Structure formats: C-alpha cells, structure tokens
Amino acid sequence: MGFFKKSIILDIEDSTKPRNLVETIKAVEKYCAKNNQTCKFISDNEVEIDGVLYEIADPEGVVMRGNYFVKIKEK
C-alpha cells in the first residue's frame, strides 16, 4: 500500500516552462544540498536520497496553478 509514502514537490528555476532532465537534476541536487542529504540518480526517473529510493513523476503530470514542478515519491 502506498497511502503513507512520502512525496516531495520541488521548484525548478523557470517554473513557467516544462521541465527537462537537467532541470530535474538541478532541483533534486538543490533540495539535497539544502537539507544536507546525499543523492544518487539511479535512472532518469529514479533517485536515491539518503538511502531511500524515490520515483520521479512524469513532467506532464506536475502542473499546479499554471507552473511546473518536480514531484518525487518514495517507492
């Protein structure tokens, strides 16, 4: 059951434009640096943060109030 899995919404530099892989990596690395955590990208849609595996949501599905974001969810 995935009801209580942690999700994180991350800002990208220019939230008015759809994100790409480079923007995603920057957003995750910025989040990890700010929170003193380590991150390692497993694939284009998976990242490990402090030993916890997260799935990166599809770019098309993460639009809120007309702006684009990066959403990662614990696997």
Backbone as a printed PyTorch tensor [residue, N CA C, xyz], in Angstrom:
tensor([[[  0.8300,  -1.1930,   0.0000],
         [  0.0000,   0.0000,   0.0000],
         [  0.8630,   1.2410,   0.0000]],

        [[  0.5000,   2.2050,  -0.8330],
         [  1.2750,   3.4240,  -0.9510],
         [  0.6060,   4.6360,  -0.3580]],

        [[ -0.3190,   4.4350,   0.5790],
         [ -1.0590,   5.5690,   1.1280],
         [ -0.1900,   6.5270,   1.9340]],

        [[  0.7980,   6.0150,   2.6090],
         [  1.5740,   6.8440,   3.5260],
         [  3.0210,   7.0250,   3.0740]],

        [[  3.2520,   6.9800,   1.7930],
         [  4.5990,   7.1950,   1.2780],
         [  4.8560,   8.6840,   1.1010]],

        [[  6.0660,   9.0760,   1.3900],
         [  6.4500,  10.4870,   1.3510],
         [  6.5460,  10.9900,  -0.0890]],

        [[  5.9620,  12.1530,  -0.3420],
         [  6.0900,  12.8430,  -1.6220],
         [  6.6960,  14.2120,  -1.3720]],

        [[  7.5120,  14.6660,  -2.3070],
         [  8.1620,  15.9670,  -2.1870],
         [  7.9480,  16.7210,  -3.4900]],

        [[  7.5250,  17.9780,  -3.3850],
         [  7.3630,  18.8520,  -4.5440],
         [  8.5360,  19.8250,  -4.5480]],

        [[  9.2740,  19.8720,  -5.6510],
         [ 10.4630,  20.7150,  -5.7580],
         [ 10.2680,  21.7790,  -6.8300]],

        [[ 10.7300,  22.9740,  -6.5360],
         [ 10.6730,  24.0700,  -7.5050],
         [ 11.7710,  23.8990,  -8.5490]],

        [[ 11.4980,  24.3670,  -9.7630],
         [ 12.5350,  24.4380, -10.7900],
         [ 12.8290,  25.9090, -11.0450]],

        [[ 13.9520,  26.1950, -11.7070],
         [ 14.3850,  27.5800, -11.8980],
         [ 13.3450,  28.4250, -12.6210]],

        [[ 12.8640,  27.9550, -13.7590],
         [ 11.8390,  28.6920, -14.5050],
         [ 10.5830,  27.8360, -14.5290]],

        [[  9.7030,  28.0750, -13.5720],
         [  8.5280,  27.2150, -13.4210],
         [  7.4490,  27.4690, -14.4580]],

        [[  7.6640,  28.4290, -15.3600],
         [  6.6710,  28.6910, -16.4010],
         [  6.8810,  27.8000, -17.6240]],

        [[  8.0180,  27.1160, -17.6830],
         [  8.3230,  26.2390, -18.8130],
         [  8.3710,  24.7930, -18.3380]],

        [[  7.9470,  23.8560, -19.1840],
         [  8.0260,  22.4480, -18.8070],
         [  9.4660,  22.0630, -18.4640]],

        [[  9.5880,  21.1760, -17.5010],
         [ 10.9390,  20.7960, -17.0690],
         [ 11.5320,  19.7350, -17.9880]],

        [[ 12.8480,  19.6310, -17.9080],
         [ 13.5660,  18.5900, -18.6270],
         [ 14.4530,  17.8650, -17.6270]],

        [[ 15.2490,  16.9280, -18.0940],
         [ 16.0830,  16.1330, -17.2010],
         [ 17.0980,  16.9970, -16.4530]],

        [[ 17.6820,  17.9750, -17.1280],
         [ 18.6690,  18.8570, -16.4940],
         [ 18.0200,  19.6400, -15.3530]],

        [[ 16.8330,  20.1860, -15.5860],
         [ 16.1150,  20.9330, -14.5440],
         [ 15.7570,  20.0270, -13.3690]],

        [[ 15.3830,  18.8000, -13.6670],
         [ 15.0480,  17.8400, -12.6150],
         [ 16.2490,  17.5560, -11.7390]],

        [[ 17.3840,  17.2880, -12.3570],
         [ 18.6120,  17.0030, -11.6030],
         [ 18.9950,  18.1950, -10.7380]],

        [[ 18.9320,  19.4000, -11.2930],
         [ 19.2640,  20.6070, -10.5290],
         [ 18.3530,  20.7580,  -9.3120]],

        [[ 17.0590,  20.5340,  -9.5010],
         [ 16.0950,  20.6970,  -8.4090],
         [ 16.3450,  19.6910,  -7.2900]],

        [[ 16.6050,  18.4380,  -7.6500],
         [ 16.8610,  17.4090,  -6.6370],
         [ 18.1800,  17.6810,  -5.9170]],

        [[ 19.2260,  18.0300,  -6.6680],
         [ 20.5220,  18.3280,  -6.0410],
         [ 20.4300,  19.5370,  -5.1080]],

        [[ 19.6740,  20.5510,  -5.5070],
         [ 19.4930,  21.7380,  -4.6740],
         [ 18.7730,  21.3700,  -3.3700]],

        [[ 17.7290,  20.5600,  -3.4740],
         [ 16.9860,  20.1030,  -2.3010],
         [ 17.9100,  19.3310,  -1.3470]],

        [[ 18.7050,  18.4180,  -1.9060],
         [ 19.5980,  17.6060,  -1.0820],
         [ 20.6760,  18.4580,  -0.4100]],

        [[ 21.2420,  19.4030,  -1.1400],
         [ 22.2760,  20.2780,  -0.5640],
         [ 21.6910,  21.1220,   0.5680]],

        [[ 20.4940,  21.6250,   0.3640],
         [ 19.8380,  22.4620,   1.3730],
         [ 19.5530,  21.6740,   2.6540]],

        [[ 19.2540,  20.3830,   2.5140],
         [ 18.8910,  19.5440,   3.6540],
         [ 20.0170,  18.6130,   4.1090]],

        [[ 21.2370,  18.8600,   3.6310],
         [ 22.4130,  18.0490,   3.9930],
         [ 22.1730,  16.5560,   3.7750]],

        [[ 21.6460,  16.2270,   2.6080],
         [ 21.3810,  14.8450,   2.2440],
         [ 22.1890,  14.4830,   1.0020]],

        [[ 22.4160,  13.2000,   0.8230],
         [ 23.1180,  12.7350,  -0.3680],
         [ 22.0960,  12.2320,  -1.3780]],

        [[ 22.4350,  12.3790,  -2.6600],
         [ 21.5460,  11.8570,  -3.6890],
         [ 22.3580,  11.1810,  -4.7770]],

        [[ 21.7580,  10.1460,  -5.3390],
         [ 22.3860,   9.4060,  -6.4360],
         [ 21.2790,   9.0340,  -7.4090]],

        [[ 21.4410,   9.4180,  -8.6590],
         [ 20.4360,   9.1190,  -9.6690],
         [ 20.6460,   7.7010, -10.1820]],

        [[ 19.6050,   6.8960, -10.0650],
         [ 19.6380,   5.5030, -10.4990],
         [ 19.3170,   5.4310, -11.9940]],

        [[ 18.3290,   6.2130, -12.4040],
         [ 17.9300,   6.2920, -13.8140],
         [ 17.2900,   7.6600, -14.0310]],

        [[ 16.7270,   7.8820, -15.2050],
         [ 16.0800,   9.1670, -15.5000],
         [ 14.8560,   9.4180, -14.6240]],

        [[ 14.2680,   8.3530, -14.0840],
         [ 13.0640,   8.5390, -13.2780],
         [ 13.1680,   7.9590, -11.8670]],

        [[ 14.3940,   7.7160, -11.3980],
         [ 14.6110,   7.2300, -10.0370],
         [ 15.8290,   7.9050,  -9.4260]],

        [[ 15.6910,   8.2750,  -8.1480],
         [ 16.7920,   8.8790,  -7.4140],
         [ 16.8020,   8.3020,  -6.0040]],

        [[ 17.9980,   8.0830,  -5.4900],
         [ 18.1500,   7.6110,  -4.1210],
         [ 18.6220,   8.7820,  -3.2670]],

        [[ 17.8400,   9.1300,  -2.2320],
         [ 18.1880,  10.2240,  -1.3290],
         [ 18.3800,   9.6350,   0.0590]],

        [[ 19.5940,   9.7410,   0.5680],
         [ 19.9470,   9.1820,   1.8790],
         [ 19.4870,   7.7370,   2.0360]],

        [[ 19.6960,   6.9330,   0.9970],
         [ 19.3800,   5.5140,   1.0550],
         [ 17.9320,   5.1600,   0.7890]],

        [[ 17.0800,   6.1520,   0.5340],
         [ 15.6600,   5.9050,   0.2470],
         [ 15.4210,   6.1400,  -1.2430]],

        [[ 14.7810,   5.1810,  -1.8970],
         [ 14.5360,   5.2660,  -3.3290],
         [ 13.2620,   6.0610,  -3.6020]],

        [[ 13.3580,   7.0300,  -4.5190],
         [ 12.2250,   7.8650,  -4.9130],
         [ 12.0040,   7.7400,  -6.4130]],

        [[ 10.7420,   7.7730,  -6.8030],
         [ 10.3610,   7.7780,  -8.2110],
         [ 10.0780,   9.2260,  -8.6080]],

        [[ 10.5800,   9.6460,  -9.7560],
         [ 10.3540,  10.9960, -10.2600],
         [  9.1290,  10.9410, -11.1740]],

        [[  8.1230,  11.7670, -10.8620],
         [  6.8720,  11.7730, -11.6280],
         [  7.1090,  12.2900, -13.0470]],

        [[  6.2550,  11.8610, -13.9650],
         [  6.3260,  12.3400, -15.3440],
         [  6.1660,  13.8540, -15.3810]],

        [[  6.9390,  14.5390, -16.2280],
         [  6.8800,  16.0040, -16.2740],
         [  5.5120,  16.5590, -16.6300]],

        [[  4.7660,  15.8680, -17.4880],
         [  3.4790,  16.3830, -17.9370],
         [  2.4480,  16.4200, -16.8110]],

        [[  2.6030,  15.5660, -15.8190],
         [  1.6040,  15.4530, -14.7730],
         [  1.8020,  16.3690, -13.5790]],

        [[  2.8250,  17.1890, -13.5950],
         [  3.1260,  18.0080, -12.4170],
         [  3.0070,  19.4890, -12.7660]],

        [[  1.7670,  19.9480, -12.8420],
         [  1.4850,  21.3600, -13.0990],
         [  0.5170,  21.8160, -12.0160]],

        [[  0.8760,  22.8740, -11.3050],
         [ -0.0050,  23.4390, -10.2860],
         [ -0.0820,  24.9400, -10.4780]],

        [[ -1.2830,  25.4340, -10.5440],
         [ -1.5200,  26.8690, -10.7230],
         [ -0.7680,  27.4220, -11.9300]],

        [[ -0.6790,  26.6430, -12.9920],
         [ -0.0370,  27.1050, -14.2140],
         [  1.4740,  27.0300, -14.2040]],

        [[  2.0690,  26.5080, -13.1450],
         [  3.5250,  26.3920, -13.0580],
         [  3.9440,  24.9250, -12.9920]],

        [[  5.1530,  24.6720, -13.4510],
         [  5.6910,  23.3200, -13.4740],
         [  6.5800,  23.0800, -12.2550]],

        [[  6.5630,  21.8450, -11.7690],
         [  7.3490,  21.4430, -10.6100],
         [  7.9310,  20.0670, -10.8430]],

        [[  8.8280,  19.6470,  -9.9450],
         [  9.3380,  18.2860,  -9.9300],
         [  8.6920,  17.6170,  -8.7200]],

        [[  8.0740,  16.4570,  -8.9440],
         [  7.4860,  15.6890,  -7.8440],
         [  8.2170,  14.3600,  -7.7420]],

        [[  8.6860,  14.0630,  -6.5350],
         [  9.2950,  12.7660,  -6.2920],
         [  8.4920,  12.0680,  -5.1970]],

        [[  8.3580,  10.7460,  -5.3300],
         [  7.5600,   9.9660,  -4.3890],
         [  8.3500,   8.7410,  -3.9580]],

        [[  8.3420,   8.4790,  -2.6680],
         [  9.0330,   7.3260,  -2.1170],
         [  8.4770,   6.0380,  -2.7370]],

        [[  9.3890,   5.1310,  -3.0850],
         [  8.9670,   3.8420,  -3.6790],
         [  8.7410,   2.8140,  -2.6120]]])
